[in-house]
Structure formats: structure tokens, C-alpha cells
């Protein structure tokens, strides 16, 4: 797909800062509070990140990062940009943090560092009405399987069918791959379980079904920083721990993933 049509928009969203009084100038506290950390995301993967009607970034990752910023006394601003530009932006120091439902993998760890996991998911198969796909093996007999380029679903289907298989249809965003399936162009879509759950929650009458795939292993999302940026990594991990311990994490999780 041609990514040139996507215009990256810098979206400012400063998190609530819980500032202390006096004495911070004698340590790194005030310097950290004054710095604005640039957070890049591809806001096309609801409920983790998306754009609201005013083109502001919203979603689980955003709320969690904002809560972490409040707990850790630092500020953030968000930049929405194409998925395939995120990792280069981090490597080039154009941004400081990636918050975009990024799966922690050994390959990615070679070029960036990840926080402690903040969400666990697996891959599932979304099947439109009338398609006879009951398990992972049935995907081998499908005419077209849709995936999002560069995401885990792409990797697992490429491994199964071959990276250059004509049966794989790759799309830049979740809305595009869903639209193609709705029009009858795909036999199935393989993507993250939480994303599929969110789609079905808001589109209950589409006639789609979810096929669980025990063959697909669980995976963890993490926030990414530049390789060896230990200061930012520690700040994020400490803040994430505080958010979990305070109970705020559960409140944010229930907002987006109510059972």
C-alpha cells in the first residue's frame, strides 16, 4: 500500500503532572518535569490508539501513558504517524517513546529497548459470514487472508503460507483490512485478539465470527525506547509499577476491555 497519503500529525496532549515543591533543582526531578517526552503512535489500532472526532489521540495506550506521566512527574506529547515509520523515528531520535501496541520480540530487542509488558494478547482469526474456516489449518486452503503489514499477524501468516504467497493480502491499517473483508475480498483476517474484540463490540451485526487459534502463542505489548536509553526506560518502568500498584491500571483496563 502507498503510505504517502498518510500525513503525520503532531498532536499535543500533555499529561497531568503531579509536581513536588522545592528542592527538585538539586536533583534530576525538575529537569525531568520540564522535559516533554515525544511519544509516537500509529493511531489506527483501536482500542489501543485511534483519533477522535477532533483528531486527538485516544485509547488504552494513551490513557495508560498519561497515567504513568502523572505518577512519574513527567510530560508527554503525541505524534500520530504511519506504522512503518515508527521504528525509524525512534532510531533517528525524532521521538523518545513508542506507544503503539508493539509486540515485544527478540528481533526488535536488537534495535530498541522495551519496558516491562503492559498487556498480553494472542492472534485470532476473524471470519466473515459464509466462509468455512474453523481452525488455523483451514487458512492454508483460503484464497485470501488479510493482515496488517509488519504486525504479528503478518509474521505468523507469512511463516505459514510463505512471505511472498499470493494468498496473503497486506494492508496498512486495521480499518482498511476490515473494509476489504466487509466487501467480500477476504476469507479471513488474522490480527490481535483485543482489537478483534473491540471491533465486534462496536459492530455486533456484521455476522463475523472469531476462531480461536491455540497454535498462535501469547505475546506481550511494551513501550519502546532507544536502545540503551536506560534513564527513560527506568522512568517508564517505575511509573508503570506505580500505576499498577495504585489500582489505576485496572480502571483504565476496564474502560476499554470490560468483561
Coordinates of N, CA and C in Angstrom, one line a residue:
X1 N 0.8 -1.2 0.0 CA 0.0 0.0 0.0 C 0.9 1.2 0.0
X2 N 0.4 2.3 -0.6 CA 1.1 3.6 -0.7 C 0.9 4.4 0.6
X3 N 2.0 4.5 1.4 CA 1.8 5.2 2.6 C 2.0 6.7 2.5
X4 N 2.3 7.2 1.3 CA 2.5 8.7 1.1 C 1.2 9.5 1.4
X5 N 0.1 8.8 1.3 CA -1.2 9.5 1.5 C -1.4 9.8 3.0
X6 N -0.7 9.2 3.8 CA -0.9 9.4 5.3 C 0.0 10.6 5.7
X7 N -0.7 11.6 6.3 CA 0.0 12.8 6.7 C 0.2 12.7 8.2
X8 N 1.4 12.6 8.7 CA 1.7 12.5 10.1 C 1.3 13.8 10.8
X9 N 0.5 13.8 11.8 CA 0.1 15.0 12.5 C 0.6 15.0 13.9
X10 N 1.2 16.0 14.3 CA 1.7 16.1 15.7 C 0.6 16.6 16.6
X11 N 0.3 15.8 17.5 CA -0.8 16.0 18.4 C -0.3 16.2 19.8
X12 N -0.6 17.4 20.4 CA -0.1 17.7 21.7 C -1.1 17.2 22.7
X13 N -0.6 16.5 23.7 CA -1.5 16.1 24.8 C -0.7 15.9 26.0
X14 N -0.5 17.0 26.8 CA 0.3 16.9 28.0 C -0.4 16.2 29.1
X15 N 0.2 15.3 29.7 CA -0.4 14.5 30.8 C -0.4 15.4 32.1
X16 N -1.3 15.1 33.0 CA -1.3 15.7 34.3 C 0.0 15.5 35.0
X17 N 0.6 16.5 35.5 CA 1.9 16.4 36.2 C 1.7 16.6 37.6
X18 N 2.1 15.7 38.4 CA 2.0 15.9 39.9 C 3.3 16.4 40.3
X19 N 3.4 17.7 40.5 CA 4.7 18.3 40.8 C 4.9 18.4 42.3
X20 N 6.2 18.2 42.7 CA 6.6 18.4 44.1 C 6.9 19.9 44.4
X21 N 7.3 20.2 45.6 CA 7.6 21.6 45.9 C 9.0 21.7 46.4
X22 N 9.7 22.6 45.9 CA 11.1 22.9 46.4 C 12.1 21.8 46.3
X23 N 13.3 22.1 46.2 CA 14.4 21.1 46.3 C 14.7 20.3 45.1
X24 N 13.8 20.3 44.1 CA 13.9 19.5 42.9 C 15.1 19.9 42.1
X25 N 15.5 21.1 42.1 CA 16.6 21.6 41.3 C 17.9 21.0 41.8
X26 N 17.9 20.4 43.0 CA 19.1 19.8 43.5 C 19.3 18.4 43.0
X27 N 18.3 17.9 42.3 CA 18.4 16.6 41.7 C 17.8 16.6 40.3
X28 N 17.5 15.4 39.8 CA 17.0 15.4 38.4 C 15.5 15.6 38.3
X29 N 14.8 15.8 39.4 CA 13.4 15.9 39.4 C 12.8 17.0 38.5
X30 N 13.4 18.2 38.7 CA 12.8 19.4 38.0 C 13.2 19.3 36.5
X31 N 14.4 18.8 36.2 CA 14.7 18.6 34.8 C 13.8 17.6 34.1
X32 N 13.5 16.5 34.8 CA 12.6 15.6 34.2 C 11.2 16.1 34.0
X33 N 10.7 16.9 35.0 CA 9.4 17.5 34.9 C 9.3 18.5 33.8
X34 N 10.4 19.2 33.5 CA 10.4 20.3 32.5 C 10.5 19.7 31.1
X35 N 11.1 18.5 30.9 CA 11.2 17.9 29.6 C 9.9 17.3 29.1
X36 N 9.6 17.5 27.8 CA 8.4 16.9 27.2 C 8.9 15.7 26.4
X37 N 8.5 14.5 26.8 CA 8.8 13.3 26.0 C 7.9 13.2 24.8
X38 N 8.5 13.0 23.7 CA 7.8 12.8 22.4 C 7.4 11.4 22.2
X39 N 6.1 11.1 22.1 CA 5.6 9.8 22.0 C 5.0 9.6 20.7
X40 N 5.5 8.6 19.9 CA 4.9 8.4 18.6 C 4.0 7.2 18.6
X41 N 2.9 7.3 17.9 CA 1.9 6.2 17.8 C 1.3 6.2 16.4
X42 N 0.9 5.0 16.0 CA 0.0 4.9 14.8 C -1.4 4.7 15.3
X43 N -2.1 5.8 15.3 CA -3.5 5.9 15.9 C -4.5 5.3 15.0
X44 N -4.3 4.1 14.6 CA -5.3 3.4 13.7 C -5.5 2.0 14.2
X45 N -5.5 1.8 15.5 CA -5.5 0.4 16.0 C -6.3 0.4 17.3
X46 N -7.6 0.8 17.2 CA -8.5 0.8 18.3 C -8.6 -0.6 18.9
X47 N -8.8 -0.7 20.2 CA -8.9 0.4 21.2 C -7.6 0.9 21.8
X48 N -6.5 0.5 21.3 CA -5.2 0.9 21.9 C -4.8 2.3 21.5
X49 N -5.0 2.7 20.3 CA -4.8 4.0 19.9 C -5.6 4.3 18.6
X50 N -6.3 5.5 18.6 CA -7.1 6.0 17.5 C -7.2 7.5 17.6
X51 N -7.9 8.1 16.6 CA -8.1 9.5 16.6 C -9.6 9.8 16.9
X52 N -9.9 10.7 17.7 CA -11.2 11.1 18.0 C -11.7 12.1 16.9
X53 N -12.9 12.6 17.1 CA -13.5 13.5 16.1 C -12.7 14.8 15.9
X54 N -12.0 15.1 16.9 CA -11.1 16.4 16.8 C -9.7 16.0 16.4
X55 N -9.4 14.8 16.0 CA -8.1 14.3 15.6 C -7.1 14.3 16.8
X56 N -7.6 14.2 18.0 CA -6.8 14.0 19.1 C -6.6 12.5 19.3
X57 N -5.4 12.1 19.8 CA -5.0 10.7 20.0 C -5.8 10.2 21.3
X58 N -6.4 9.1 21.2 CA -7.0 8.5 22.4 C -6.8 7.0 22.4
X59 N -7.2 6.3 23.5 CA -7.1 4.9 23.5 C -6.4 4.4 24.8
X60 N -6.4 3.1 24.9 CA -5.8 2.4 26.1 C -4.4 2.8 26.3
X61 N -3.5 2.7 25.3 CA -2.1 3.1 25.4 C -2.0 4.6 25.8
X62 N -2.8 5.4 25.3 CA -2.7 6.9 25.6 C -3.1 7.1 27.1
X63 N -4.2 6.5 27.5 CA -4.6 6.7 28.9 C -3.6 6.2 29.8
X64 N -3.0 5.0 29.5 CA -2.0 4.4 30.4 C -0.8 5.3 30.4
X65 N -0.3 5.8 29.3 CA 0.9 6.6 29.3 C 0.6 7.9 30.0
X66 N -0.5 8.5 29.9 CA -0.9 9.7 30.6 C -0.9 9.4 32.1
X67 N -1.4 8.3 32.5 CA -1.4 7.9 34.0 C 0.0 7.7 34.5
X68 N 0.9 7.1 33.6 CA 2.3 6.9 34.0 C 3.0 8.3 34.1
X69 N 2.7 9.2 33.2 CA 3.3 10.5 33.3 C 2.9 11.3 34.6
X70 N 1.6 11.1 34.9 CA 1.2 11.7 36.2 C 1.9 11.1 37.4
X71 N 2.0 9.8 37.4 CA 2.6 9.1 38.5 C 4.1 9.4 38.6
X72 N 4.7 9.5 37.4 CA 6.2 9.7 37.4 C 6.6 11.2 37.3
X73 N 5.7 12.1 37.2 CA 6.0 13.5 37.2 C 6.8 13.9 35.9
X74 N 6.3 13.5 34.8 CA 6.9 13.9 33.5 C 5.8 14.2 32.5
X75 N 6.1 14.9 31.4 CA 5.2 15.4 30.5 C 5.4 14.6 29.1
X76 N 4.3 14.4 28.4 CA 4.3 13.8 27.1 C 3.5 14.6 26.1
X77 N 3.9 14.4 24.8 CA 3.2 14.9 23.7 C 3.1 13.7 22.7
X78 N 2.1 13.7 21.9 CA 1.9 12.6 21.0 C 2.0 13.0 19.5
X79 N 2.6 12.1 18.7 CA 2.7 12.3 17.3 C 2.2 11.1 16.6
X80 N 1.1 11.3 15.8 CA 0.5 10.2 15.1 C 1.2 10.1 13.7
X81 N 1.6 8.9 13.4 CA 2.3 8.7 12.1 C 2.1 7.3 11.6
X82 N 2.5 7.0 10.4 CA 2.3 5.7 9.8 C 3.1 4.6 10.6
X83 N 2.5 3.4 10.7 CA 3.2 2.3 11.4 C 4.6 2.1 10.9
X84 N 4.8 2.1 9.6 CA 6.1 1.7 9.1 C 7.1 2.8 9.2
X85 N 6.8 3.9 9.8 CA 7.8 4.9 10.1 C 8.1 5.0 11.6
X86 N 7.4 4.3 12.4 CA 7.6 4.4 13.9 C 9.0 4.1 14.3
X87 N 9.5 2.9 13.9 CA 10.8 2.5 14.4 C 12.0 3.3 13.9
X88 N 11.9 3.8 12.7 CA 12.9 4.7 12.2 C 12.9 6.0 12.9
X89 N 11.7 6.5 13.3 CA 11.6 7.8 14.0 C 12.3 7.6 15.4
X90 N 12.1 6.5 16.0 CA 12.8 6.3 17.3 C 14.3 6.2 17.1
X91 N 14.7 5.4 16.1 CA 16.2 5.2 15.9 C 16.9 6.5 15.5
X92 N 16.1 7.4 14.8 CA 16.7 8.7 14.4 C 16.6 9.8 15.5
X93 N 16.0 9.4 16.6 CA 15.8 10.4 17.8 C 14.8 11.5 17.4
X94 N 13.9 11.2 16.5 CA 12.8 12.1 16.2 C 11.8 12.1 17.3
X95 N 11.7 10.9 18.0 CA 10.8 10.7 19.1 C 11.5 10.0 20.2
X96 N 11.0 10.0 21.4 CA 11.6 9.4 22.6 C 11.0 8.1 23.0
X97 N 9.7 7.9 22.7 CA 9.0 6.7 23.1 C 8.0 6.3 22.0
X98 N 7.9 5.0 21.9 CA 6.8 4.4 21.0 C 5.8 3.8 21.9
X99 N 4.5 4.2 21.6 CA 3.4 3.6 22.3 C 2.3 3.3 21.3
X100 N 2.4 2.1 20.8 CA 1.6 1.7 19.7 C 1.3 0.2 19.6
X101 N 0.9 -0.4 20.7 CA 0.6 -1.8 20.8 C 1.7 -2.6 20.1
X102 N 2.9 -2.4 20.5 CA 4.0 -3.0 19.9 C 4.4 -4.3 20.6
X103 N 4.4 -5.4 19.9 CA 4.8 -6.7 20.5 C 6.3 -6.8 20.8
X104 N 6.6 -7.2 22.0 CA 8.0 -7.4 22.3 C 8.5 -8.7 21.7
X105 N 9.5 -8.5 20.9 CA 10.1 -9.7 20.2 C 11.7 -9.6 20.3
X106 N 12.3 -10.8 20.2 CA 13.8 -10.8 20.3 C 14.4 -10.0 19.2
X107 N 13.8 -10.0 18.0 CA 14.3 -9.3 16.9 C 14.3 -7.8 17.1
X108 N 13.2 -7.3 17.7 CA 13.1 -5.9 17.9 C 14.0 -5.5 19.1
X109 N 14.2 -6.4 20.0 CA 15.1 -6.0 21.1 C 16.5 -5.8 20.7
X110 N 16.9 -6.2 19.5 CA 18.2 -5.9 19.0 C 18.4 -4.4 18.6
X111 N 17.4 -3.7 18.4 CA 17.5 -2.3 17.9 C 16.8 -1.3 18.9
X112 N 16.1 -1.8 19.9 CA 15.4 -0.9 20.8 C 15.2 -1.6 22.1
X113 N 14.9 -0.9 23.1 CA 14.6 -1.5 24.5 C 13.1 -1.3 24.8
X114 N 12.6 -2.3 25.5 CA 11.2 -2.4 25.9 C 11.0 -2.3 27.4
X115 N 9.9 -1.6 27.8 CA 9.5 -1.6 29.2 C 9.0 -3.0 29.6
X116 N 8.7 -3.2 30.8 CA 8.0 -4.4 31.3 C 6.7 -4.5 30.5
X117 N 6.3 -5.7 30.2 CA 5.0 -5.8 29.5 C 3.8 -5.1 30.2
X118 N 3.0 -4.5 29.4 CA 1.8 -3.9 30.0 C 0.5 -4.5 29.5
X119 N 0.5 -5.4 28.5 CA -0.7 -6.0 28.1 C -0.4 -7.3 27.3
X120 N -1.2 -8.3 27.5 CA -1.0 -9.6 26.9 C -2.1 -10.0 26.0
X121 N -1.8 -10.4 24.7 CA -2.8 -10.8 23.8 C -2.3 -12.0 23.0
X122 N -3.2 -12.5 22.1 CA -2.8 -13.5 21.2 C -3.4 -13.2 19.8
X123 N -3.1 -13.9 18.8 CA -3.7 -13.7 17.5 C -4.9 -14.6 17.3
X124 N -5.9 -14.0 16.7 CA -7.2 -14.8 16.4 C -7.5 -14.6 14.9
X125 N -8.5 -15.4 14.5 CA -8.9 -15.4 13.1 C -10.3 -14.8 13.1
X126 N -10.5 -13.7 12.3 CA -11.8 -13.1 12.1 C -12.4 -13.6 10.8
X127 N -13.5 -14.2 10.8 CA -14.1 -14.8 9.6 C -15.4 -14.2 9.3
X128 N -15.6 -13.8 8.0 CA -16.9 -13.3 7.6 C -17.9 -14.4 7.4
X129 N -19.2 -14.0 7.3 CA -20.2 -15.0 7.2 C -20.1 -15.7 5.9
X130 N -20.3 -17.1 5.9 CA -20.3 -17.9 4.7 C -18.9 -18.5 4.3
X131 N -17.9 -18.2 5.1 CA -16.6 -18.7 4.9 C -16.3 -19.9 5.8
X132 N -15.9 -21.0 5.3 CA -15.7 -22.2 6.0 C -14.3 -22.3 6.6
X133 N -14.0 -21.5 7.6 CA -12.7 -21.5 8.2 C -13.0 -21.8 9.7
X134 N -12.5 -23.0 10.2 CA -12.8 -23.4 11.5 C -11.6 -23.5 12.4
X135 N -10.4 -23.4 11.8 CA -9.1 -23.6 12.5 C -8.0 -23.0 11.7
X136 N -6.8 -23.1 12.3 CA -5.6 -22.5 11.6 C -5.3 -23.2 10.3
X137 N -5.4 -24.5 10.3 CA -5.1 -25.3 9.1 C -6.0 -24.9 7.9
X138 N -7.2 -24.4 8.2 CA -8.1 -24.0 7.1 C -7.6 -22.8 6.4
X139 N -6.8 -22.0 7.0 CA -6.2 -20.8 6.4 C -5.4 -21.2 5.2
X140 N -4.8 -22.4 5.2 CA -3.9 -22.9 4.1 C -4.8 -23.1 2.8
X141 N -6.1 -23.3 3.0 CA -7.0 -23.5 1.9 C -7.7 -22.3 1.4
X142 N -7.5 -21.2 2.2 CA -8.2 -19.9 1.9 C -7.6 -19.3 0.6
X143 N -8.5 -18.5 -0.1 CA -8.0 -17.8 -1.3 C -7.2 -16.5 -0.9
X144 N -7.7 -15.8 0.1 CA -7.1 -14.6 0.6 C -7.2 -14.4 2.1
X145 N -6.1 -14.2 2.7 CA -6.0 -13.9 4.2 C -5.5 -12.5 4.4
X146 N -6.2 -11.7 5.1 CA -5.8 -10.3 5.3 C -5.0 -10.2 6.6
X147 N -4.0 -9.3 6.5 CA -3.1 -9.0 7.7 C -2.7 -7.5 7.6
X148 N -2.3 -7.0 8.7 CA -1.7 -5.6 8.7 C -0.2 -5.7 8.6
X149 N 0.3 -5.0 7.6 CA 1.7 -5.1 7.3 C 2.6 -4.8 8.5
X150 N 3.6 -5.8 8.7 CA 4.6 -5.6 9.7 C 4.1 -5.9 11.1
X151 N 2.9 -6.3 11.3 CA 2.4 -6.7 12.6 C 2.4 -8.2 12.8
X152 N 2.1 -8.7 14.0 CA 2.3 -10.1 14.3 C 1.5 -11.0 13.4
X153 N 0.3 -10.6 13.0 CA -0.5 -11.4 12.1 C 0.2 -11.6 10.8
X154 N 0.9 -10.6 10.3 CA 1.7 -10.7 9.1 C 2.8 -11.8 9.2
X155 N 3.5 -11.7 10.4 CA 4.6 -12.6 10.6 C 4.1 -14.1 10.6
X156 N 3.1 -14.3 11.4 CA 2.6 -15.7 11.6 C 2.1 -16.3 10.3
X157 N 1.3 -15.5 9.5 CA 0.8 -16.0 8.3 C 1.9 -16.1 7.2
X158 N 2.8 -15.2 7.2 CA 4.0 -15.4 6.3 C 4.7 -16.6 6.6
X159 N 4.9 -17.0 7.8 CA 5.6 -18.2 8.2 C 4.8 -19.4 7.7
X160 N 3.5 -19.3 7.8 CA 2.6 -20.5 7.5 C 2.5 -20.6 6.0
X161 N 2.3 -19.6 5.2 CA 2.0 -19.6 3.8 C 3.2 -19.3 2.9
X162 N 4.2 -18.7 3.5 CA 5.3 -18.2 2.7 C 5.2 -16.7 2.6
X163 N 6.3 -16.0 2.8 CA 6.3 -14.5 2.8 C 5.7 -13.9 1.5
X164 N 6.0 -14.5 0.4 CA 5.5 -14.0 -0.9 C 4.3 -14.7 -1.4
X165 N 3.6 -15.4 -0.6 CA 2.4 -16.1 -1.1 C 1.4 -15.1 -1.6
X166 N 0.8 -15.5 -2.7 CA -0.3 -14.7 -3.3 C -1.6 -14.7 -2.5
X167 N -1.6 -15.6 -1.5 CA -2.8 -15.7 -0.7 C -2.9 -14.7 0.4
X168 N -1.7 -14.0 0.6 CA -1.7 -13.0 1.7 C -2.0 -11.6 1.1
X169 N -2.9 -11.0 1.7 CA -3.3 -9.6 1.3 C -2.9 -8.7 2.5
X170 N -1.9 -7.8 2.2 CA -1.4 -6.9 3.3 C -2.0 -5.5 3.2
X171 N -2.3 -4.9 4.3 CA -2.9 -3.6 4.4 C -2.2 -2.8 5.5
X172 N -2.3 -1.5 5.3 CA -1.5 -0.6 6.2 C -2.2 -0.4 7.5
X173 N -3.5 -0.5 7.6 CA -4.2 -0.2 8.8 C -5.4 -1.2 9.0
X174 N -5.8 -1.3 10.2 CA -6.9 -2.2 10.6 C -8.2 -1.8 9.8
X175 N -8.6 -0.5 9.8 CA -9.8 -0.1 9.0 C -9.8 -0.6 7.6
X176 N -8.6 -0.5 6.9 CA -8.5 -0.9 5.5 C -8.7 -2.4 5.4
X177 N -8.1 -3.2 6.2 CA -8.3 -4.7 6.1 C -9.7 -5.1 6.4
X178 N -10.3 -4.5 7.4 CA -11.7 -4.8 7.7 C -12.6 -4.4 6.6
X179 N -12.4 -3.3 6.0 CA -13.2 -2.8 4.9 C -13.2 -3.8 3.7
X180 N -12.0 -4.3 3.5 CA -11.8 -5.3 2.4 C -12.6 -6.6 2.7
X181 N -12.6 -7.0 3.9 CA -13.3 -8.2 4.3 C -14.8 -8.0 4.2
X182 N -15.2 -6.8 4.6 CA -16.7 -6.5 4.5 C -17.2 -6.5 3.1
X183 N -16.3 -6.1 2.2 CA -16.7 -6.1 0.7 C -16.6 -7.5 0.1
X184 N -16.1 -8.5 0.8 CA -16.1 -9.8 0.3 C -14.7 -10.2 -0.3
X185 N -13.7 -9.4 -0.1 CA -12.4 -9.7 -0.8 C -11.5 -10.6 0.0
X186 N -11.9 -10.9 1.2 CA -11.0 -11.8 2.1 C -11.8 -12.9 2.7
X187 N -11.1 -14.0 2.8 CA -11.7 -15.2 3.5 C -11.5 -15.1 5.0
X188 N -10.6 -14.3 5.5 CA -10.3 -14.2 6.9 C -9.3 -13.1 7.1
X189 N -9.3 -12.6 8.4 CA -8.3 -11.7 8.8 C -7.6 -12.2 10.1
X190 N -6.3 -12.1 10.2 CA -5.6 -12.5 11.4 C -5.0 -11.3 12.0
X191 N -5.4 -11.1 13.3 CA -4.9 -9.9 14.0 C -5.0 -10.1 15.5
X192 N -4.7 -9.1 16.3 CA -4.7 -9.2 17.7 C -6.1 -9.4 18.3
X193 N -6.2 -10.2 19.3 CA -7.4 -10.6 19.9 C -8.2 -9.4 20.5
X194 N -7.5 -8.5 21.2 CA -8.2 -7.4 21.8 C -8.8 -6.5 20.7
X195 N -8.1 -6.3 19.6 CA -8.6 -5.5 18.5 C -9.8 -6.0 17.9
X196 N -9.8 -7.3 17.7 CA -11.0 -8.0 17.1 C -12.2 -7.9 18.1
X197 N -11.9 -8.1 19.4 CA -13.0 -7.9 20.4 C -13.6 -6.6 20.4
X198 N -12.8 -5.5 20.3 CA -13.2 -4.2 20.2 C -14.1 -3.9 19.0
X199 N -13.6 -4.5 17.8 CA -14.4 -4.3 16.6 C -15.8 -4.9 16.7
X200 N -15.8 -6.2 17.2 CA -17.1 -6.8 17.3 C -18.0 -6.2 18.3
X201 N -17.5 -5.6 19.3 CA -18.2 -4.9 20.3 C -19.0 -3.7 19.7
X202 N -18.4 -3.0 18.8 CA -19.0 -1.9 18.1 C -19.7 -2.2 16.8
X203 N -19.5 -3.4 16.4 CA -20.1 -3.9 15.1 C -20.7 -5.3 15.3
X204 N -21.7 -5.4 16.2 CA -22.3 -6.7 16.5 C -23.1 -7.4 15.4
X205 N -23.5 -6.6 14.4 CA -24.4 -7.1 13.4 C -23.7 -7.4 12.1
X206 N -22.4 -7.5 12.1 CA -21.7 -7.7 10.8 C -21.7 -9.2 10.4
X207 N -22.1 -10.1 11.4 CA -22.1 -11.5 11.0 C -20.7 -12.2 11.0
X208 N -19.7 -11.5 11.6 CA -18.4 -12.1 11.7 C -18.3 -13.0 12.9
X209 N -17.4 -14.0 12.8 CA -17.1 -14.9 13.9 C -15.7 -14.9 14.2
X210 N -15.3 -15.2 15.4 CA -13.9 -15.3 15.9 C -13.6 -16.8 16.0
X211 N -12.5 -17.2 15.4 CA -11.9 -18.5 15.6 C -10.7 -18.4 16.4
X212 N -10.8 -19.0 17.6 CA -9.6 -19.1 18.5 C -8.5 -19.9 17.9
X213 N -7.3 -19.5 18.1 CA -6.1 -20.2 17.4 C -5.1 -20.6 18.5
X214 N -5.3 -21.7 19.1 CA -4.3 -22.1 20.1 C -2.9 -22.3 19.6
X215 N -2.8 -22.5 18.2 CA -1.5 -22.6 17.6 C -0.7 -21.3 17.7
X216 N -1.3 -20.2 17.9 CA -0.7 -18.9 18.0 C -0.3 -18.7 19.5
X217 N 0.9 -18.4 19.7 CA 1.4 -18.2 21.1 C 0.9 -16.8 21.6
X218 N 0.9 -16.7 22.9 CA 0.6 -15.4 23.5 C 1.8 -14.4 23.3
X219 N 1.5 -13.1 23.3 CA 2.5 -12.1 23.1 C 2.3 -11.0 24.1
X220 N 3.3 -10.2 24.3 CA 3.2 -9.1 25.2 C 3.5 -7.8 24.5
X221 N 2.7 -6.7 24.8 CA 3.0 -5.4 24.4 C 3.9 -4.7 25.3
X222 N 4.8 -3.8 24.8 CA 5.6 -3.0 25.6 C 5.8 -1.6 25.0
X223 N 6.1 -0.6 25.8 CA 6.5 0.7 25.3 C 8.0 0.6 24.9
X224 N 8.4 1.2 23.8 CA 9.7 1.1 23.3 C 10.5 2.4 23.4
X225 N 11.8 2.3 23.7 CA 12.7 3.5 23.8 C 13.9 3.1 23.0
X226 N 14.8 4.1 22.8 CA 16.0 3.8 22.1 C 16.9 2.8 22.8
X227 N 17.6 2.1 22.1 CA 18.5 1.1 22.7 C 19.4 1.7 23.7
X228 N 19.5 1.2 24.9 CA 20.4 1.6 25.9 C 20.0 3.0 26.5
X229 N 18.8 3.5 26.2 CA 18.3 4.7 26.9 C 17.7 4.3 28.3
X230 N 18.7 3.9 29.2 CA 18.3 3.4 30.5 C 17.5 4.3 31.3
X231 N 17.8 5.6 31.2 CA 17.1 6.6 32.1 C 15.6 6.7 31.8
X232 N 15.3 6.7 30.5 CA 13.9 6.8 30.1 C 13.2 5.5 30.4
X233 N 13.9 4.4 30.2 CA 13.4 3.0 30.4 C 13.0 2.9 31.9
X234 N 13.9 3.3 32.8 CA 13.7 3.2 34.2 C 12.5 4.0 34.6
X235 N 12.5 5.2 34.1 CA 11.4 6.2 34.4 C 10.0 5.5 34.0
X236 N 9.9 4.9 32.9 CA 8.7 4.3 32.4 C 8.3 3.1 33.3
X237 N 9.3 2.3 33.5 CA 9.0 1.0 34.3 C 8.6 1.4 35.7
X238 N 9.3 2.4 36.3 CA 8.9 2.8 37.7 C 7.5 3.4 37.7
X239 N 7.2 4.2 36.7 CA 5.8 4.8 36.6 C 4.8 3.7 36.3
X240 N 5.1 2.8 35.5 CA 4.1 1.7 35.2 C 3.8 0.9 36.5
X241 N 4.8 0.6 37.3 CA 4.7 -0.1 38.5 C 3.8 0.7 39.5
X242 N 4.0 2.0 39.5 CA 3.1 2.8 40.4 C 1.7 2.8 40.0
X243 N 1.5 2.9 38.7 CA 0.1 2.9 38.1 C -0.6 1.5 38.5
X244 N 0.1 0.5 38.4 CA -0.4 -0.9 38.7 C -0.7 -0.9 40.2
X245 N 0.2 -0.5 41.0 CA 0.0 -0.6 42.5 C -1.1 0.3 43.0
X246 N -1.3 1.4 42.3 CA -2.4 2.3 42.8 C -3.8 1.9 42.4
X247 N -3.9 0.9 41.5 CA -5.2 0.5 41.0 C -5.7 1.2 39.8
X248 N -4.9 2.2 39.4 CA -5.3 3.0 38.2 C -5.3 2.1 36.9
X249 N -4.3 1.2 36.9 CA -4.2 0.4 35.7 C -5.6 -0.4 35.4
X250 N -6.1 -1.0 36.5 CA -7.3 -1.8 36.4 C -8.5 -0.9 36.0
X251 N -8.5 0.4 36.4 CA -9.6 1.3 36.0 C -9.5 1.6 34.5
X252 N -8.3 1.8 34.0 CA -8.1 2.1 32.6 C -8.4 0.8 31.7
X253 N -8.0 -0.3 32.2 CA -8.2 -1.6 31.5 C -9.7 -1.9 31.4
X254 N -10.5 -1.7 32.5 CA -11.9 -1.9 32.5 C -12.6 -0.9 31.6
X255 N -12.1 0.2 31.4 CA -12.7 1.2 30.5 C -12.7 0.7 29.0
X256 N -11.7 0.0 28.6 CA -11.5 -0.4 27.2 C -11.8 -1.9 27.0
X257 N -11.6 -2.7 28.1 CA -11.8 -4.1 27.9 C -12.7 -4.7 29.0
X258 N -13.8 -4.1 29.1 CA -14.8 -4.6 30.1 C -15.2 -6.0 29.8
X259 N -15.2 -6.9 30.8 CA -15.6 -8.3 30.5 C -17.1 -8.4 30.3

